[in-house]
Amino acid sequence: MQLLLDLHPDAYPLGGYRRKQLLEWVFVHGVGEFSAMSNLPAGVRAELEAEYALNPFKLVETFRSADGSVKYLFTLPDNRQMEAVYMPYLDRKTICVSTMVGCPAKCAFCATGALGFGRNLTAGEVVGQILAVARGEGLSPRDLRNLVFMGMGEPLLNYDATILAARILLHQDALGMSKRRVTLSTVGLPKGIRKLALEDDLGIKLAISLHAPDEETRQRIIPTGHANSILEIMASAREYQQVTGRRVTFEYAMLRGVNDSVWQAELLADLLRGLVSHVNLIPMNPWEGSGFEESTEQEMQAFYDALEARGVEVSVRRSRGRDAGAACGQLALKQPNAVQAVAGA
C-alpha cells in the first residue's frame, strides 16, 4: 500500500475540487484518517483507504520539557525508531525533523552517531513527522512555519527524499512554507552542496556542521570527515554562494578542551574570510557515554569574542529540551528496539 504523503501535491489522487478537499484535510486540518474527511463521499473515502496509507507511524510517543519544547519518538511499521523536536517560541513555532533512522556520519559527540545507520526515510515519513507533531500539539500543520532538516540523519545522503519533502513543504497546496524558513543542515558533503545549489526554484537555507576548523580535530570528532577535507567543504560553500547568492550558516558544537580554543576561533575566522556567513555556536547537549563535556560560559564567550573581533557574524544557539532528551538520538538510544533494529541493518 502506498503512503499518500510520499506523493507530490500535484500527483495527489482525485480531480478538481475533490483533490483540493483532500489536500486541505491532510495539510490544513492535519487529520490522520481518511474516515475523518467528512465532506468526501463515503465511496471515495473507501477507495482512498484501500489504496493509500495516511499515517506512516505505528506509534508516536511524546516527551515534554519544562521549557515548552517536546521530543517526539516515532516507531515505524518496521519497528525502527527516529525522532523530531517541536520548539515553540514567542514569535514562531519550529520543528526539527529527521531524514534517516540513525546516521552514517558517526559524529562522536552526537547520540545519533552511536546508533549507527538504519535506513533512509521516505519523503512521506519526513513530512509525516510535521503532521504528527501538529496533531500532538493541537495545531494545524500550517501553524508550524519554521523547519530544519537537522534531526537524525544526513539529508544530503538521502537527497531525493529530502528534496521531495522540501518541495511538499513549500507547495502552496500543501504546507505553503516560506523558503526563508526552511533550513537543510549537512555535515559537509561537497558533491551534495553543489547539487543543492542547482535546485534553482527551491531556495531553502543551507547550514554546514563544521564543528572544527582544523583537520586533526574534525576527523577526531567526525570519523567520516576524512572523506571530505575542510578546504573542499569551504570551496563547495563558496560555489554554493556564488550560484545562489545566499548566506551560508556554519554550525559549531562547543566541546570543552576539544574545539573551543581561541586559536581555533581565529582559524575559523580565516576560513570564512570573504564568505557571507553566520556561525551558530551550540553548547553541547551532554548524553551518557559521549565522552565529551560542554564548554564553559567563559570558554564560549572567549571563542565568541575572537570571532566577532575578526568580523564574523556569530550567535549562540541555546539548547532546548535538555530534560526531555532533545538532542538528536538521545531518546532512540535508550530504546532497545531502536538500537537492535539499527545495529542489525
Coordinates of C-alpha atoms in Angstrom, one line a residue:
M1 CA 0.0 0.0 0.0
Q2 CA 1.4 3.4 -1.0
L3 CA 1.9 6.1 1.6
L4 CA -0.1 9.1 0.4
L5 CA 2.4 11.5 1.9
D6 CA 5.1 10.2 -0.5
L7 CA 3.3 11.9 -3.4
H8 CA 4.0 15.5 -4.6
P9 CA 0.8 17.5 -4.1
D10 CA 0.4 17.8 -7.9
A11 CA 0.2 14.0 -8.0
Y12 CA -2.5 13.5 -5.4
P13 CA -5.4 11.3 -6.4
L14 CA -8.9 12.7 -7.3
G15 CA -9.6 15.6 -9.5
G16 CA -10.8 19.2 -9.3
Y17 CA -12.2 20.3 -6.1
R18 CA -12.1 16.8 -4.6
R19 CA -8.3 16.9 -4.8
K20 CA -8.4 20.3 -3.2
Q21 CA -10.6 18.9 -0.4
L22 CA -8.2 16.0 0.1
L23 CA -5.2 18.3 0.3
E24 CA -6.9 20.6 2.8
W25 CA -7.8 17.6 5.1
V26 CA -4.2 16.5 5.1
F27 CA -2.2 19.7 5.3
V28 CA -4.6 22.3 6.8
H29 CA -6.7 20.1 9.1
G30 CA -4.0 17.5 9.6
V31 CA -6.3 14.6 10.0
G32 CA -4.7 11.1 10.4
E33 CA -7.6 9.0 9.0
F34 CA -9.5 9.1 5.7
S35 CA -12.7 8.4 7.7
A36 CA -12.4 11.9 9.2
M37 CA -12.7 13.6 5.8
S38 CA -16.4 14.3 6.2
N39 CA -17.0 16.2 3.1
L40 CA -15.7 13.5 0.8
P41 CA -18.3 10.8 -0.3
A42 CA -18.1 7.6 1.7
G43 CA -17.2 5.7 -1.5
V44 CA -14.3 8.0 -2.2
R45 CA -13.0 7.6 1.3
A46 CA -13.3 3.8 1.0
E47 CA -11.3 3.9 -2.3
L48 CA -8.6 6.0 -0.7
E49 CA -8.4 3.7 2.3
A50 CA -8.0 0.7 0.0
E51 CA -5.1 2.2 -2.0
Y52 CA -3.2 4.5 0.4
A53 CA -1.9 4.7 3.9
L54 CA -2.1 8.1 5.5
N55 CA -0.2 7.6 8.8
P56 CA 3.4 6.4 8.4
F57 CA 3.9 5.6 12.1
K58 CA 2.9 2.6 14.2
L59 CA 3.4 4.5 17.5
V60 CA 4.0 8.2 18.4
E61 CA 5.4 9.0 21.9
T62 CA 6.0 12.4 23.4
F63 CA 8.5 13.7 26.0
R64 CA 7.8 17.2 27.2
S65 CA 10.3 19.6 28.6
A66 CA 9.9 22.3 31.2
D67 CA 10.9 24.9 28.6
G68 CA 7.9 24.0 26.4
S69 CA 9.8 22.0 23.8
V70 CA 8.6 18.5 23.0
K71 CA 10.5 15.5 21.8
Y72 CA 8.6 13.1 19.6
L73 CA 9.7 9.5 19.2
F74 CA 8.2 7.7 16.2
T75 CA 8.1 4.0 15.7
L76 CA 7.8 2.9 12.0
P77 CA 6.0 -0.2 10.7
D78 CA 9.3 -2.0 10.6
N79 CA 9.8 -1.2 14.3
R80 CA 12.7 1.2 13.6
Q81 CA 12.6 4.5 15.5
M82 CA 13.5 8.1 14.9
E83 CA 12.8 11.5 16.4
A84 CA 11.6 15.1 15.8
V85 CA 11.6 18.1 18.1
Y86 CA 8.9 20.7 18.5
M87 CA 10.2 24.1 19.8
P88 CA 7.7 26.9 20.4
Y89 CA 9.0 30.4 20.7
L90 CA 7.1 33.7 21.3
D91 CA 7.3 34.6 17.6
R92 CA 7.4 31.3 15.9
K93 CA 6.9 27.5 16.1
T94 CA 9.8 25.5 14.9
I95 CA 10.1 21.8 14.2
C96 CA 13.3 19.8 13.7
V97 CA 12.8 16.6 11.6
S98 CA 14.8 13.5 10.8
T99 CA 15.7 12.2 7.3
M100 CA 17.1 8.9 8.4
V101 CA 16.9 6.2 11.1
G102 CA 20.3 6.7 12.7
C103 CA 23.1 8.3 10.8
P104 CA 26.2 7.1 8.9
A105 CA 28.2 10.3 9.7
K106 CA 29.1 8.9 13.2
C107 CA 29.8 12.3 14.8
A108 CA 31.4 11.3 18.1
F109 CA 29.6 13.8 20.2
C110 CA 26.1 13.1 18.7
A111 CA 23.9 10.4 20.2
T112 CA 22.5 9.5 16.7
G113 CA 26.1 8.6 15.7
A114 CA 26.1 6.0 18.4
L115 CA 23.1 4.3 16.9
G116 CA 24.7 3.7 13.6
F117 CA 22.7 3.7 10.3
G118 CA 19.4 2.0 9.9
R119 CA 17.8 3.3 6.7
N120 CA 16.7 6.3 4.8
L121 CA 13.3 7.7 5.4
T122 CA 10.9 8.3 2.5
A123 CA 9.6 11.8 1.8
G124 CA 6.3 10.9 3.3
E125 CA 7.9 9.7 6.5
V126 CA 9.7 13.1 6.8
V127 CA 6.5 15.1 6.1
G128 CA 4.6 12.8 8.4
Q129 CA 6.6 14.0 11.3
I130 CA 5.3 17.5 10.8
L131 CA 1.7 16.3 10.6
A132 CA 2.1 14.1 13.7
V133 CA 3.6 16.9 15.7
A134 CA 0.8 19.3 14.7
R135 CA -1.8 16.7 15.8
G136 CA 0.1 16.1 19.1
E137 CA 0.2 19.8 19.8
G138 CA -3.4 20.5 18.8
L139 CA -2.3 22.7 15.9
S140 CA -2.9 23.0 12.2
P141 CA 0.2 21.7 10.3
R142 CA 0.3 25.2 8.7
D143 CA 0.9 26.7 12.2
L144 CA 4.4 25.2 12.0
R145 CA 6.2 27.8 9.9
N146 CA 9.9 27.1 10.7
L147 CA 11.6 23.8 9.8
V148 CA 15.1 22.4 10.0
F149 CA 16.3 19.2 8.4
M150 CA 18.6 18.8 11.4
G151 CA 17.3 15.8 13.2
M152 CA 18.6 12.2 12.8
G153 CA 20.5 11.5 9.6
E154 CA 22.5 13.3 6.9
P155 CA 19.9 14.9 4.5
L156 CA 22.3 15.1 1.5
L157 CA 22.8 11.3 1.7
N158 CA 19.1 10.9 1.4
Y159 CA 19.0 13.6 -1.3
D160 CA 15.9 12.7 -3.4
A161 CA 13.6 12.1 -0.5
T162 CA 14.8 15.2 1.4
I163 CA 14.3 17.4 -1.7
L164 CA 10.9 16.0 -2.4
A165 CA 9.9 16.5 1.2
A166 CA 11.1 20.2 1.0
R167 CA 9.1 20.7 -2.2
I168 CA 6.0 19.3 -0.4
L169 CA 6.6 21.7 2.5
L170 CA 6.8 24.7 0.2
H171 CA 4.0 23.8 -2.1
Q172 CA 1.1 26.3 -1.8
D173 CA -1.5 23.5 -1.8
A174 CA 0.4 21.6 1.0
L175 CA 2.1 23.4 3.9
G176 CA 2.9 26.6 2.0
M177 CA 6.1 27.3 4.0
S178 CA 8.4 30.2 3.2
K179 CA 11.7 29.2 1.6
R180 CA 13.5 31.5 4.0
R181 CA 12.2 29.5 7.0
V182 CA 13.4 26.0 5.9
T183 CA 17.0 25.0 6.6
L184 CA 18.9 22.0 5.5
S185 CA 21.8 21.0 7.8
T186 CA 24.6 18.9 6.4
V187 CA 27.8 17.5 7.9
G188 CA 29.5 19.0 4.8
L189 CA 29.3 16.9 1.6
P190 CA 30.7 19.0 -1.3
K191 CA 29.0 17.0 -4.0
G192 CA 25.6 17.3 -2.4
I193 CA 26.1 21.0 -1.6
R194 CA 26.9 21.7 -5.3
K195 CA 23.9 19.7 -6.3
L196 CA 21.7 21.6 -3.9
A197 CA 22.9 24.9 -5.4
L198 CA 21.5 23.9 -8.8
E199 CA 17.9 23.4 -7.4
D200 CA 17.1 26.9 -8.7
D201 CA 13.5 27.1 -7.6
L202 CA 14.0 25.5 -4.1
G203 CA 15.7 28.4 -2.3
I204 CA 15.9 26.9 1.1
K205 CA 18.7 27.8 3.5
L206 CA 22.0 25.8 3.9
A207 CA 23.7 25.1 7.2
I208 CA 27.0 23.3 7.4
S209 CA 28.0 21.4 10.6
L210 CA 31.7 22.2 10.6
H211 CA 32.5 21.8 14.3
A212 CA 36.3 22.3 13.9
P213 CA 38.5 24.5 11.7
D214 CA 41.5 22.1 11.6
E215 CA 41.6 18.6 10.1
E216 CA 43.0 16.8 13.1
T217 CA 40.2 17.9 15.4
R218 CA 37.5 17.5 12.8
Q219 CA 38.5 13.9 12.0
R220 CA 38.6 13.1 15.7
I221 CA 35.1 14.2 16.3
I222 CA 33.7 13.3 12.9
P223 CA 35.4 10.0 11.9
T224 CA 33.9 10.1 8.4
G225 CA 35.3 13.6 8.0
H226 CA 38.4 12.3 6.2
A227 CA 36.4 11.7 3.1
N228 CA 36.0 15.5 2.5
S229 CA 38.6 17.9 3.6
I230 CA 37.7 21.2 5.2
L231 CA 39.1 23.1 2.2
E232 CA 36.9 21.0 -0.1
I233 CA 33.9 21.8 2.1
M234 CA 34.7 25.5 2.1
A235 CA 35.2 25.5 -1.7
S236 CA 31.7 24.0 -2.2
A237 CA 30.2 26.5 0.2
R238 CA 31.7 29.4 -1.8
E239 CA 30.4 27.9 -5.0
Y240 CA 27.0 27.5 -3.4
Q241 CA 27.0 31.1 -2.5
Q242 CA 28.3 32.2 -5.9
V243 CA 25.4 30.3 -7.6
T244 CA 22.6 31.1 -5.2
G245 CA 23.6 34.4 -3.7
R246 CA 22.5 33.1 -0.3
R247 CA 24.3 33.3 3.1
V248 CA 25.7 30.1 4.5
T249 CA 25.3 29.2 8.2
F250 CA 28.0 27.2 10.0
E251 CA 27.0 25.1 13.0
Y252 CA 29.7 24.7 15.6
A253 CA 29.1 22.4 18.7
M254 CA 31.2 23.6 21.6
L255 CA 33.2 20.7 23.1
R256 CA 35.3 21.6 26.1
G257 CA 39.0 21.2 25.5
V258 CA 38.5 19.8 22.0
N259 CA 37.4 22.6 19.6
D260 CA 36.9 25.7 21.8
S261 CA 40.3 27.3 21.9
V262 CA 40.8 30.9 20.8
W263 CA 43.3 29.7 18.2
Q264 CA 40.6 27.6 16.7
A265 CA 38.3 30.6 16.6
E266 CA 40.9 32.6 14.8
L267 CA 41.5 29.8 12.3
L268 CA 37.7 29.5 11.7
A269 CA 37.6 33.3 11.0
D270 CA 40.4 32.8 8.4
L271 CA 38.4 30.0 6.7
L272 CA 35.3 32.3 6.5
R273 CA 37.0 35.3 5.2
G274 CA 35.2 36.7 2.1
L275 CA 32.2 34.4 2.6
V276 CA 28.8 35.9 3.6
S277 CA 28.2 33.6 6.5
H278 CA 26.9 33.2 10.1
V279 CA 28.3 31.0 12.8
N280 CA 26.0 29.3 15.3
L281 CA 27.8 28.3 18.4
I282 CA 25.9 25.4 20.0
P283 CA 26.5 24.3 23.6
M284 CA 26.8 20.6 23.6
N285 CA 23.8 18.8 25.0
P286 CA 25.5 16.1 27.1
W287 CA 24.4 12.5 27.0
E288 CA 25.7 9.5 28.9
G289 CA 28.6 7.8 27.3
S290 CA 29.5 10.6 24.9
G291 CA 33.0 11.2 26.4
F292 CA 32.6 14.9 25.9
E293 CA 31.7 17.9 28.0
E294 CA 30.2 21.2 27.0
S295 CA 32.4 24.3 27.0
T296 CA 32.0 26.6 30.0
E297 CA 30.4 30.0 29.6
Q298 CA 33.8 31.7 29.9
E299 CA 35.3 29.5 27.1
M300 CA 32.3 30.0 24.9
Q301 CA 32.5 33.8 25.4
A302 CA 36.2 33.9 24.6
F303 CA 35.5 31.9 21.4
Y304 CA 32.6 34.2 20.5
D305 CA 34.7 37.4 21.2
A306 CA 37.6 36.1 19.0
L307 CA 35.2 35.5 16.1
E308 CA 33.4 38.8 16.5
A309 CA 36.7 40.7 16.7
R310 CA 37.6 39.3 13.3
G311 CA 34.3 40.4 11.7
V312 CA 32.5 37.1 11.8
E313 CA 28.7 37.2 12.4
V314 CA 28.1 34.9 15.3
S315 CA 25.4 33.9 17.7
V316 CA 24.9 31.3 20.4
R317 CA 22.0 28.8 19.9
R318 CA 20.9 27.6 23.3
S319 CA 19.8 24.0 23.5
R320 CA 16.1 23.3 24.2
G321 CA 14.5 20.4 26.0
R322 CA 17.5 19.1 27.8
D323 CA 15.3 17.4 30.4
A324 CA 13.4 15.6 27.6
G325 CA 16.5 14.2 25.9
A326 CA 16.1 16.6 23.0
A327 CA 19.5 16.2 21.4
C328 CA 19.3 14.1 18.3
G329 CA 19.2 10.4 19.0
Q330 CA 19.1 10.6 22.8
L331 CA 15.7 9.0 23.1
A332 CA 16.2 6.4 20.4
L333 CA 19.5 5.4 22.0
K334 CA 17.6 4.5 25.2
Q335 CA 15.1 2.3 23.3
P336 CA 16.3 -1.3 23.0
N337 CA 14.2 -1.9 19.9
A338 CA 15.7 1.1 18.1
V339 CA 19.3 0.1 18.8
Q340 CA 18.7 -3.5 17.8
A341 CA 16.9 -2.5 14.7
V342 CA 19.7 -0.2 13.6
A343 CA 22.5 -2.5 14.6
G344 CA 21.0 -5.3 12.7
A345 CA 20.6 -3.4 9.5

